[in-house]
């Protein structure tokens, strides 16, 4: 799995180059080409990097580059966002071309080993919602981890387990709160879309791999959700009013306790990954009815 570390390195470095490009007034073309070449290296490391093109648009949104402001004195109030900045979108064309090429190749090469081909379009859609809920849950409660998560078995009546039908409702509720946050801040929408864009291709809507969910697919997507939590913590710490004092202490205690818990869980997982016997024994204990 060295490829995950390698592609993440080039993926994040490309984002850094692009962010500097957006803010810089000098050597912009050099920074732009650098971001593009780093993106290519990320793709050569692992096709999962195809989502970078969409993330670049999110960076434009966060930096107020994506939309053009209305002219003062026009029909709309000054400062209102009126249209998409075509120049900014045009900058992404080389990135999207590379993304489409690698995406097409990846879908065709993984389809033959995809377990999800045996399920209907509706069932695979439910798998996607289930993946969103499961990955979000495991960010905050990282328990019952496994190197293998089998596809669900249909019930006697031909239905999936209940959780798969509840997952879309949970997702819609979460997205509603994201929508309500837009008027107050861009950070929540940015972080959630970062997560969804980078995890989207592995949600089994398009069959990829033999697992219904896979922990390693979240390494980059979780950056979006951690970005929200990190910025919320920074905002709280920066507050000067006395009324925030208790919340500052409480948040620091919760963060420390959560970190210690994660360290302990990571240590336990290292024991599971000692060798093949301990690894697959753990899988059998969690999924005793699977034949994979």
PDB file of C-alpha atoms in Angstrom:
ATOM      1  CA  UNK A   1       0.000   0.000   0.000  1.00  0.00           C
ATOM      2  CA  UNK A   2       2.935   2.315  -0.534  1.00  0.00           C
ATOM      3  CA  UNK A   3       0.908   3.725  -3.435  1.00  0.00           C
ATOM      4  CA  UNK A   4      -1.549   5.332  -0.995  1.00  0.00           C
ATOM      5  CA  UNK A   5       1.180   7.273   0.754  1.00  0.00           C
ATOM      6  CA  UNK A   6       2.792   8.196  -2.553  1.00  0.00           C
ATOM      7  CA  UNK A   7      -0.366   9.425  -4.266  1.00  0.00           C
ATOM      8  CA  UNK A   8      -1.424  11.354  -1.155  1.00  0.00           C
ATOM      9  CA  UNK A   9       1.967  13.084  -1.083  1.00  0.00           C
ATOM     10  CA  UNK A  10       1.688  14.276  -4.696  1.00  0.00           C
ATOM     11  CA  UNK A  11      -2.047  14.992  -4.333  1.00  0.00           C
ATOM     12  CA  UNK A  12      -1.565  17.334  -1.375  1.00  0.00           C
ATOM     13  CA  UNK A  13       1.559  18.896  -2.864  1.00  0.00           C
ATOM     14  CA  UNK A  14      -0.389  19.691  -6.039  1.00  0.00           C
ATOM     15  CA  UNK A  15      -3.094  21.359  -3.934  1.00  0.00           C
ATOM     16  CA  UNK A  16      -0.437  23.394  -2.133  1.00  0.00           C
ATOM     17  CA  UNK A  17       1.088  24.551  -5.420  1.00  0.00           C
ATOM     18  CA  UNK A  18      -2.342  25.468  -6.756  1.00  0.00           C
ATOM     19  CA  UNK A  19      -3.279  27.381  -3.600  1.00  0.00           C
ATOM     20  CA  UNK A  20      -0.036  29.366  -3.784  1.00  0.00           C
ATOM     21  CA  UNK A  21      -0.739  29.960  -7.482  1.00  0.00           C
ATOM     22  CA  UNK A  22      -4.145  31.419  -6.624  1.00  0.00           C
ATOM     23  CA  UNK A  23      -2.662  33.802  -4.067  1.00  0.00           C
ATOM     24  CA  UNK A  24       0.576  34.686  -5.828  1.00  0.00           C
ATOM     25  CA  UNK A  25       1.209  37.592  -8.199  1.00  0.00           C
ATOM     26  CA  UNK A  26       4.576  36.311  -9.439  1.00  0.00           C
ATOM     27  CA  UNK A  27       5.659  33.149 -11.276  1.00  0.00           C
ATOM     28  CA  UNK A  28       2.047  32.088 -11.581  1.00  0.00           C
ATOM     29  CA  UNK A  29       2.605  29.981 -14.711  1.00  0.00           C
ATOM     30  CA  UNK A  30       5.450  28.077 -13.054  1.00  0.00           C
ATOM     31  CA  UNK A  31       3.243  27.298 -10.060  1.00  0.00           C
ATOM     32  CA  UNK A  32       0.363  26.255 -12.314  1.00  0.00           C
ATOM     33  CA  UNK A  33       2.533  23.895 -14.352  1.00  0.00           C
ATOM     34  CA  UNK A  34       3.987  22.540 -11.115  1.00  0.00           C
ATOM     35  CA  UNK A  35       0.509  21.764  -9.798  1.00  0.00           C
ATOM     36  CA  UNK A  36      -0.373  20.009 -13.066  1.00  0.00           C
ATOM     37  CA  UNK A  37       2.807  17.900 -13.105  1.00  0.00           C
ATOM     38  CA  UNK A  38       2.317  16.925  -9.463  1.00  0.00           C
ATOM     39  CA  UNK A  39      -1.229  15.904 -10.323  1.00  0.00           C
ATOM     40  CA  UNK A  40       0.126  13.673 -13.086  1.00  0.00           C
ATOM     41  CA  UNK A  41       2.546  12.070 -10.608  1.00  0.00           C
ATOM     42  CA  UNK A  42      -0.350  11.481  -8.216  1.00  0.00           C
ATOM     43  CA  UNK A  43      -2.307   9.753 -10.996  1.00  0.00           C
ATOM     44  CA  UNK A  44       0.680   7.590 -11.870  1.00  0.00           C
ATOM     45  CA  UNK A  45       0.888   6.609  -8.210  1.00  0.00           C
ATOM     46  CA  UNK A  46      -2.801   5.730  -7.847  1.00  0.00           C
ATOM     47  CA  UNK A  47      -5.866   6.463 -10.026  1.00  0.00           C
ATOM     48  CA  UNK A  48      -7.791   7.684  -6.950  1.00  0.00           C
ATOM     49  CA  UNK A  49      -6.141  11.057  -7.588  1.00  0.00           C
ATOM     50  CA  UNK A  50      -8.655  11.758 -10.413  1.00  0.00           C
ATOM     51  CA  UNK A  51     -10.802  13.648  -7.903  1.00  0.00           C
ATOM     52  CA  UNK A  52      -8.232  16.438  -7.556  1.00  0.00           C
ATOM     53  CA  UNK A  53      -9.842  18.396 -10.407  1.00  0.00           C
ATOM     54  CA  UNK A  54     -13.041  18.825  -8.413  1.00  0.00           C
ATOM     55  CA  UNK A  55     -11.096  19.759  -5.295  1.00  0.00           C
ATOM     56  CA  UNK A  56      -9.410  22.576  -7.225  1.00  0.00           C
ATOM     57  CA  UNK A  57     -12.848  24.058  -7.894  1.00  0.00           C
ATOM     58  CA  UNK A  58     -13.558  23.837  -4.169  1.00  0.00           C
ATOM     59  CA  UNK A  59     -10.382  25.790  -3.458  1.00  0.00           C
ATOM     60  CA  UNK A  60     -11.550  28.437  -5.930  1.00  0.00           C
ATOM     61  CA  UNK A  61     -14.875  28.564  -4.098  1.00  0.00           C
ATOM     62  CA  UNK A  62     -13.185  28.942  -0.714  1.00  0.00           C
ATOM     63  CA  UNK A  63     -10.871  31.676  -2.031  1.00  0.00           C
ATOM     64  CA  UNK A  64     -13.727  33.534  -3.758  1.00  0.00           C
ATOM     65  CA  UNK A  65     -12.307  32.895  -7.241  1.00  0.00           C
ATOM     66  CA  UNK A  66     -15.021  30.693  -8.702  1.00  0.00           C
ATOM     67  CA  UNK A  67     -17.818  33.268  -8.920  1.00  0.00           C
ATOM     68  CA  UNK A  68     -17.666  36.811 -10.309  1.00  0.00           C
ATOM     69  CA  UNK A  69     -19.222  39.606  -8.280  1.00  0.00           C
ATOM     70  CA  UNK A  70     -21.940  41.753  -9.801  1.00  0.00           C
ATOM     71  CA  UNK A  71     -21.020  45.251 -10.875  1.00  0.00           C
ATOM     72  CA  UNK A  72     -22.018  48.014  -8.446  1.00  0.00           C
ATOM     73  CA  UNK A  73     -25.076  49.894  -9.627  1.00  0.00           C
ATOM     74  CA  UNK A  74     -26.476  46.982 -11.581  1.00  0.00           C
ATOM     75  CA  UNK A  75     -29.825  45.344 -11.138  1.00  0.00           C
ATOM     76  CA  UNK A  76     -28.363  43.208  -8.403  1.00  0.00           C
ATOM     77  CA  UNK A  77     -26.904  44.623  -5.239  1.00  0.00           C
ATOM     78  CA  UNK A  78     -23.177  45.207  -5.256  1.00  0.00           C
ATOM     79  CA  UNK A  79     -21.276  42.216  -3.952  1.00  0.00           C
ATOM     80  CA  UNK A  80     -23.859  39.642  -5.015  1.00  0.00           C
ATOM     81  CA  UNK A  81     -22.442  36.685  -6.914  1.00  0.00           C
ATOM     82  CA  UNK A  82     -23.724  36.714 -10.475  1.00  0.00           C
ATOM     83  CA  UNK A  83     -21.882  34.245 -12.702  1.00  0.00           C
ATOM     84  CA  UNK A  84     -19.122  31.675 -12.887  1.00  0.00           C
ATOM     85  CA  UNK A  85     -15.637  32.946 -13.663  1.00  0.00           C
ATOM     86  CA  UNK A  86     -14.911  31.347 -17.055  1.00  0.00           C
ATOM     87  CA  UNK A  87     -11.181  31.980 -16.830  1.00  0.00           C
ATOM     88  CA  UNK A  88     -10.964  30.105 -13.554  1.00  0.00           C
ATOM     89  CA  UNK A  89     -12.946  27.195 -14.989  1.00  0.00           C
ATOM     90  CA  UNK A  90     -10.771  27.139 -18.135  1.00  0.00           C
ATOM     91  CA  UNK A  91      -7.691  26.695 -15.934  1.00  0.00           C
ATOM     92  CA  UNK A  92      -9.057  23.305 -14.911  1.00  0.00           C
ATOM     93  CA  UNK A  93      -9.408  21.874 -18.437  1.00  0.00           C
ATOM     94  CA  UNK A  94      -5.990  20.112 -18.457  1.00  0.00           C
ATOM     95  CA  UNK A  95      -6.739  18.677 -15.017  1.00  0.00           C
ATOM     96  CA  UNK A  96     -10.154  17.387 -16.070  1.00  0.00           C
ATOM     97  CA  UNK A  97      -8.740  15.864 -19.263  1.00  0.00           C
ATOM     98  CA  UNK A  98      -6.253  13.841 -17.218  1.00  0.00           C
ATOM     99  CA  UNK A  99      -8.996  12.911 -14.745  1.00  0.00           C
ATOM    100  CA  UNK A 100     -11.316  11.594 -17.454  1.00  0.00           C
ATOM    101  CA  UNK A 101      -8.545   9.542 -19.084  1.00  0.00           C
ATOM    102  CA  UNK A 102      -7.476   7.893 -15.838  1.00  0.00           C
ATOM    103  CA  UNK A 103     -11.080   7.515 -14.659  1.00  0.00           C
ATOM    104  CA  UNK A 104     -12.101   5.683 -17.824  1.00  0.00           C
ATOM    105  CA  UNK A 105      -9.122   3.345 -17.601  1.00  0.00           C
ATOM    106  CA  UNK A 106      -9.729   2.628 -13.909  1.00  0.00           C
ATOM    107  CA  UNK A 107     -13.438   1.832 -14.240  1.00  0.00           C
ATOM    108  CA  UNK A 108     -12.782  -0.588 -17.081  1.00  0.00           C
ATOM    109  CA  UNK A 109      -9.901  -2.381 -15.359  1.00  0.00           C
ATOM    110  CA  UNK A 110     -11.680  -2.815 -12.007  1.00  0.00           C
ATOM    111  CA  UNK A 111     -15.102  -3.806 -13.322  1.00  0.00           C
ATOM    112  CA  UNK A 112     -14.064  -7.423 -13.803  1.00  0.00           C
ATOM    113  CA  UNK A 113     -13.278  -7.890 -10.108  1.00  0.00           C
ATOM    114  CA  UNK A 114     -16.150  -5.818  -8.747  1.00  0.00           C
ATOM    115  CA  UNK A 115     -18.547  -7.794  -6.573  1.00  0.00           C
ATOM    116  CA  UNK A 116     -21.155  -5.047  -6.960  1.00  0.00           C
ATOM    117  CA  UNK A 117     -21.906  -6.066 -10.557  1.00  0.00           C
ATOM    118  CA  UNK A 118     -24.323  -8.664  -9.158  1.00  0.00           C
ATOM    119  CA  UNK A 119     -26.535  -5.974  -7.607  1.00  0.00           C
ATOM    120  CA  UNK A 120     -29.119  -3.706  -9.213  1.00  0.00           C
ATOM    121  CA  UNK A 121     -28.763   0.041  -9.763  1.00  0.00           C
ATOM    122  CA  UNK A 122     -31.094   0.756  -6.815  1.00  0.00           C
ATOM    123  CA  UNK A 123     -29.119  -1.509  -4.508  1.00  0.00           C
ATOM    124  CA  UNK A 124     -25.826   0.061  -5.547  1.00  0.00           C
ATOM    125  CA  UNK A 125     -27.334   3.495  -4.884  1.00  0.00           C
ATOM    126  CA  UNK A 126     -28.197   2.348  -1.364  1.00  0.00           C
ATOM    127  CA  UNK A 127     -24.617   1.085  -1.016  1.00  0.00           C
ATOM    128  CA  UNK A 128     -23.390   4.602  -1.794  1.00  0.00           C
ATOM    129  CA  UNK A 129     -25.536   6.152   0.946  1.00  0.00           C
ATOM    130  CA  UNK A 130     -24.477   3.392   3.333  1.00  0.00           C
ATOM    131  CA  UNK A 131     -20.832   4.172   2.568  1.00  0.00           C
ATOM    132  CA  UNK A 132     -21.292   7.879   3.329  1.00  0.00           C
ATOM    133  CA  UNK A 133     -22.929   7.134   6.674  1.00  0.00           C
ATOM    134  CA  UNK A 134     -20.437   4.410   7.612  1.00  0.00           C
ATOM    135  CA  UNK A 135     -17.353   6.467   6.765  1.00  0.00           C
ATOM    136  CA  UNK A 136     -18.722   9.486   8.672  1.00  0.00           C
ATOM    137  CA  UNK A 137     -19.555   7.321  11.681  1.00  0.00           C
ATOM    138  CA  UNK A 138     -16.137   5.670  11.745  1.00  0.00           C
ATOM    139  CA  UNK A 139     -14.438   9.067  11.748  1.00  0.00           C
ATOM    140  CA  UNK A 140     -15.848   9.715  15.221  1.00  0.00           C
ATOM    141  CA  UNK A 141     -16.204   6.114  16.426  1.00  0.00           C
ATOM    142  CA  UNK A 142     -13.350   4.128  14.815  1.00  0.00           C
ATOM    143  CA  UNK A 143     -14.296   0.706  16.198  1.00  0.00           C
ATOM    144  CA  UNK A 144     -14.923  -2.713  14.630  1.00  0.00           C
ATOM    145  CA  UNK A 145     -12.404  -1.953  11.896  1.00  0.00           C
ATOM    146  CA  UNK A 146     -11.547  -4.699   9.446  1.00  0.00           C
ATOM    147  CA  UNK A 147      -9.381  -5.236   6.392  1.00  0.00           C
ATOM    148  CA  UNK A 148     -12.403  -6.774   4.673  1.00  0.00           C
ATOM    149  CA  UNK A 149     -16.059  -5.668   4.649  1.00  0.00           C
ATOM    150  CA  UNK A 150     -18.189  -8.118   2.592  1.00  0.00           C
ATOM    151  CA  UNK A 151     -21.193  -7.079   0.564  1.00  0.00           C
ATOM    152  CA  UNK A 152     -24.474  -7.683   2.416  1.00  0.00           C
ATOM    153  CA  UNK A 153     -26.502 -10.835   1.920  1.00  0.00           C
ATOM    154  CA  UNK A 154     -30.100 -10.327   0.850  1.00  0.00           C
ATOM    155  CA  UNK A 155     -32.798 -11.231   3.351  1.00  0.00           C
ATOM    156  CA  UNK A 156     -35.242 -14.071   2.705  1.00  0.00           C
ATOM    157  CA  UNK A 157     -37.659 -11.571   1.149  1.00  0.00           C
ATOM    158  CA  UNK A 158     -34.976 -10.323  -1.228  1.00  0.00           C
ATOM    159  CA  UNK A 159     -34.425  -7.075   0.701  1.00  0.00           C
ATOM    160  CA  UNK A 160     -31.189  -5.620   2.013  1.00  0.00           C
ATOM    161  CA  UNK A 161     -30.650  -5.184   5.787  1.00  0.00           C
ATOM    162  CA  UNK A 162     -32.620  -2.272   7.294  1.00  0.00           C
ATOM    163  CA  UNK A 163     -29.611   0.023   7.742  1.00  0.00           C
ATOM    164  CA  UNK A 164     -29.265   0.340   3.956  1.00  0.00           C
ATOM    165  CA  UNK A 165     -32.728   1.879   3.702  1.00  0.00           C
ATOM    166  CA  UNK A 166     -32.152   4.208   6.656  1.00  0.00           C
ATOM    167  CA  UNK A 167     -28.806   5.486   5.325  1.00  0.00           C
ATOM    168  CA  UNK A 168     -30.333   7.806   2.651  1.00  0.00           C
ATOM    169  CA  UNK A 169     -32.482   9.489   5.310  1.00  0.00           C
ATOM    170  CA  UNK A 170     -29.493  10.016   7.598  1.00  0.00           C
ATOM    171  CA  UNK A 171     -27.497  11.435   4.683  1.00  0.00           C
ATOM    172  CA  UNK A 172     -30.273  13.871   3.765  1.00  0.00           C
ATOM    173  CA  UNK A 173     -30.505  15.111   7.358  1.00  0.00           C
ATOM    174  CA  UNK A 174     -26.752  15.725   7.469  1.00  0.00           C
ATOM    175  CA  UNK A 175     -26.822  17.529   4.114  1.00  0.00           C
ATOM    176  CA  UNK A 176     -29.681  19.721   5.337  1.00  0.00           C
ATOM    177  CA  UNK A 177     -27.503  21.030   8.165  1.00  0.00           C
ATOM    178  CA  UNK A 178     -24.702  21.605   5.662  1.00  0.00           C
ATOM    179  CA  UNK A 179     -27.108  23.632   3.524  1.00  0.00           C
ATOM    180  CA  UNK A 180     -28.159  25.722   6.518  1.00  0.00           C
ATOM    181  CA  UNK A 181     -24.505  26.546   7.239  1.00  0.00           C
ATOM    182  CA  UNK A 182     -23.877  28.175   3.849  1.00  0.00           C
ATOM    183  CA  UNK A 183     -25.202  31.570   4.946  1.00  0.00           C
ATOM    184  CA  UNK A 184     -22.778  31.640   7.879  1.00  0.00           C
ATOM    185  CA  UNK A 185     -19.591  30.100   6.503  1.00  0.00           C
ATOM    186  CA  UNK A 186     -18.059  28.422   3.459  1.00  0.00           C
ATOM    187  CA  UNK A 187     -15.942  26.090   5.554  1.00  0.00           C
ATOM    188  CA  UNK A 188     -18.584  23.434   6.236  1.00  0.00           C
ATOM    189  CA  UNK A 189     -19.656  23.146   2.590  1.00  0.00           C
ATOM    190  CA  UNK A 190     -16.023  23.089   1.460  1.00  0.00           C
ATOM    191  CA  UNK A 191     -15.103  20.326   3.902  1.00  0.00           C
ATOM    192  CA  UNK A 192     -18.142  18.162   3.180  1.00  0.00           C
ATOM    193  CA  UNK A 193     -17.785  18.475  -0.599  1.00  0.00           C
ATOM    194  CA  UNK A 194     -14.047  17.725  -0.282  1.00  0.00           C
ATOM    195  CA  UNK A 195     -15.040  14.529   1.517  1.00  0.00           C
ATOM    196  CA  UNK A 196     -17.793  13.597  -0.956  1.00  0.00           C
ATOM    197  CA  UNK A 197     -15.778  14.379  -4.098  1.00  0.00           C
ATOM    198  CA  UNK A 198     -12.732  12.392  -2.990  1.00  0.00           C
ATOM    199  CA  UNK A 199     -14.698   9.411  -1.643  1.00  0.00           C
ATOM    200  CA  UNK A 200     -17.361   9.439  -4.370  1.00  0.00           C
ATOM    201  CA  UNK A 201     -15.749   7.031  -6.838  1.00  0.00           C
ATOM    202  CA  UNK A 202     -15.335   4.348  -4.152  1.00  0.00           C
ATOM    203  CA  UNK A 203     -18.902   4.397  -2.807  1.00  0.00           C
ATOM    204  CA  UNK A 204     -19.842   1.361  -4.950  1.00  0.00           C
ATOM    205  CA  UNK A 205     -22.358   3.296  -7.027  1.00  0.00           C
ATOM    206  CA  UNK A 206     -19.995   2.213  -9.765  1.00  0.00           C
ATOM    207  CA  UNK A 207     -18.706  -1.220  -8.653  1.00  0.00           C
ATOM    208  CA  UNK A 208     -15.088  -0.978  -7.518  1.00  0.00           C
ATOM    209  CA  UNK A 209     -13.391  -3.783  -5.613  1.00  0.00           C
ATOM    210  CA  UNK A 210     -14.764  -6.660  -3.492  1.00  0.00           C
ATOM    211  CA  UNK A 211     -15.509  -4.576  -0.348  1.00  0.00           C
ATOM    212  CA  UNK A 212     -18.705  -2.663   0.433  1.00  0.00           C
ATOM    213  CA  UNK A 213     -16.503  -0.123   2.275  1.00  0.00           C
ATOM    214  CA  UNK A 214     -12.729   0.109   2.640  1.00  0.00           C
ATOM    215  CA  UNK A 215     -10.971   1.993   5.426  1.00  0.00           C
ATOM    216  CA  UNK A 216      -7.962   3.041   3.367  1.00  0.00           C
ATOM    217  CA  UNK A 217     -10.175   4.904   0.900  1.00  0.00           C
ATOM    218  CA  UNK A 218     -10.793   7.545   3.594  1.00  0.00           C
ATOM    219  CA  UNK A 219      -7.191   8.688   4.087  1.00  0.00           C
ATOM    220  CA  UNK A 220      -7.568  11.720   1.808  1.00  0.00           C
ATOM    221  CA  UNK A 221     -11.362  12.295   2.076  1.00  0.00           C
ATOM    222  CA  UNK A 222     -11.193  12.618   5.853  1.00  0.00           C
ATOM    223  CA  UNK A 223      -9.015  15.705   5.381  1.00  0.00           C
ATOM    224  CA  UNK A 224     -12.182  17.602   4.417  1.00  0.00           C
ATOM    225  CA  UNK A 225     -14.035  16.638   7.589  1.00  0.00           C
ATOM    226  CA  UNK A 226     -10.995  17.229   9.796  1.00  0.00           C
ATOM    227  CA  UNK A 227     -10.653  20.642   8.157  1.00  0.00           C
ATOM    228  CA  UNK A 228     -14.123  21.548   9.456  1.00  0.00           C
ATOM    229  CA  UNK A 229     -13.308  20.319  12.957  1.00  0.00           C
ATOM    230  CA  UNK A 230      -9.939  22.056  12.945  1.00  0.00           C
ATOM    231  CA  UNK A 231     -11.331  25.394  11.817  1.00  0.00           C
ATOM    232  CA  UNK A 232     -14.122  25.134  14.404  1.00  0.00           C
ATOM    233  CA  UNK A 233     -11.531  24.549  17.122  1.00  0.00           C
ATOM    234  CA  UNK A 234      -9.445  27.502  15.926  1.00  0.00           C
ATOM    235  CA  UNK A 235     -12.538  29.723  15.865  1.00  0.00           C
ATOM    236  CA  UNK A 236     -13.383  28.739  19.427  1.00  0.00           C
ATOM    237  CA  UNK A 237      -9.848  29.350  20.706  1.00  0.00           C
ATOM    238  CA  UNK A 238      -9.774  32.792  19.060  1.00  0.00           C
ATOM    239  CA  UNK A 239     -12.893  33.972  20.897  1.00  0.00           C
ATOM    240  CA  UNK A 240     -12.056  36.560  23.587  1.00  0.00           C
ATOM    241  CA  UNK A 241     -15.348  36.622  25.490  1.00  0.00           C
ATOM    242  CA  UNK A 242     -15.330  35.028  28.934  1.00  0.00           C
ATOM    243  CA  UNK A 243     -18.410  32.983  28.143  1.00  0.00           C
ATOM    244  CA  UNK A 244     -16.340  30.834  25.798  1.00  0.00           C
ATOM    245  CA  UNK A 245     -13.818  29.919  28.516  1.00  0.00           C
ATOM    246  CA  UNK A 246     -15.660  26.790  29.636  1.00  0.00           C
ATOM    247  CA  UNK A 247     -16.108  25.597  26.037  1.00  0.00           C
ATOM    248  CA  UNK A 248     -12.401  26.112  25.337  1.00  0.00           C
ATOM    249  CA  UNK A 249     -11.415  23.920  28.249  1.00  0.00           C
ATOM    250  CA  UNK A 250     -14.049  21.334  27.439  1.00  0.00           C
ATOM    251  CA  UNK A 251     -13.039  21.142  23.767  1.00  0.00           C
ATOM    252  CA  UNK A 252      -9.368  20.744  24.726  1.00  0.00           C
ATOM    253  CA  UNK A 253     -10.227  17.919  27.130  1.00  0.00           C
ATOM    254  CA  UNK A 254     -12.415  16.169  24.556  1.00  0.00           C
ATOM    255  CA  UNK A 255      -9.700  16.514  21.899  1.00  0.00           C
ATOM    256  CA  UNK A 256      -7.047  15.098  24.242  1.00  0.00           C
ATOM    257  CA  UNK A 257      -9.264  12.209  25.327  1.00  0.00           C
ATOM    258  CA  UNK A 258     -10.223  11.392  21.735  1.00  0.00           C
ATOM    259  CA  UNK A 259      -6.553  11.458  20.684  1.00  0.00           C
ATOM    260  CA  UNK A 260      -5.570   9.066  23.477  1.00  0.00           C
ATOM    261  CA  UNK A 261      -8.440   6.755  22.522  1.00  0.00           C
ATOM    262  CA  UNK A 262      -7.353   6.747  18.873  1.00  0.00           C
ATOM    263  CA  UNK A 263      -3.745   6.024  19.873  1.00  0.00           C
ATOM    264  CA  UNK A 264      -4.940   3.051  21.932  1.00  0.00           C
ATOM    265  CA  UNK A 265      -7.109   1.736  19.093  1.00  0.00           C
ATOM    266  CA  UNK A 266      -4.234   2.153  16.623  1.00  0.00           C
ATOM    267  CA  UNK A 267      -1.994   0.109  18.903  1.00  0.00           C
ATOM    268  CA  UNK A 268      -4.611  -2.649  19.019  1.00  0.00           C
ATOM    269  CA  UNK A 269      -4.943  -2.651  15.224  1.00  0.00           C
ATOM    270  CA  UNK A 270      -1.171  -3.013  14.868  1.00  0.00           C
ATOM    271  CA  UNK A 271      -1.449  -6.264  16.839  1.00  0.00           C
ATOM    272  CA  UNK A 272      -4.148  -7.473  14.459  1.00  0.00           C
ATOM    273  CA  UNK A 273      -1.905  -6.753  11.477  1.00  0.00           C
ATOM    274  CA  UNK A 274       1.025  -8.736  12.913  1.00  0.00           C
ATOM    275  CA  UNK A 275       0.709 -11.468  10.293  1.00  0.00           C
ATOM    276  CA  UNK A 276      -1.816 -13.071   7.920  1.00  0.00           C
ATOM    277  CA  UNK A 277      -3.159 -15.445  10.578  1.00  0.00           C
ATOM    278  CA  UNK A 278      -4.000 -12.693  13.078  1.00  0.00           C
ATOM    279  CA  UNK A 279      -5.378 -10.467  10.316  1.00  0.00           C
ATOM    280  CA  UNK A 280      -7.812 -12.956   8.811  1.00  0.00           C
ATOM    281  CA  UNK A 281      -8.750 -14.395  12.196  1.00  0.00           C
ATOM    282  CA  UNK A 282      -9.964 -10.887  13.030  1.00  0.00           C
ATOM    283  CA  UNK A 283     -12.026 -10.832   9.822  1.00  0.00           C
ATOM    284  CA  UNK A 284     -13.595 -14.224  10.618  1.00  0.00           C
ATOM    285  CA  UNK A 285     -14.517 -13.030  14.107  1.00  0.00           C
ATOM    286  CA  UNK A 286     -16.271  -9.945  12.715  1.00  0.00           C
ATOM    287  CA  UNK A 287     -17.854 -11.639   9.669  1.00  0.00           C
ATOM    288  CA  UNK A 288     -18.159 -15.361  10.487  1.00  0.00           C
ATOM    289  CA  UNK A 289     -20.695 -16.007   7.718  1.00  0.00           C
ATOM    290  CA  UNK A 290     -18.637 -14.708   4.819  1.00  0.00           C
ATOM    291  CA  UNK A 291     -17.065 -17.212   2.423  1.00  0.00           C
ATOM    292  CA  UNK A 292     -14.535 -14.798   0.871  1.00  0.00           C
TER     293      UNK A 292
END
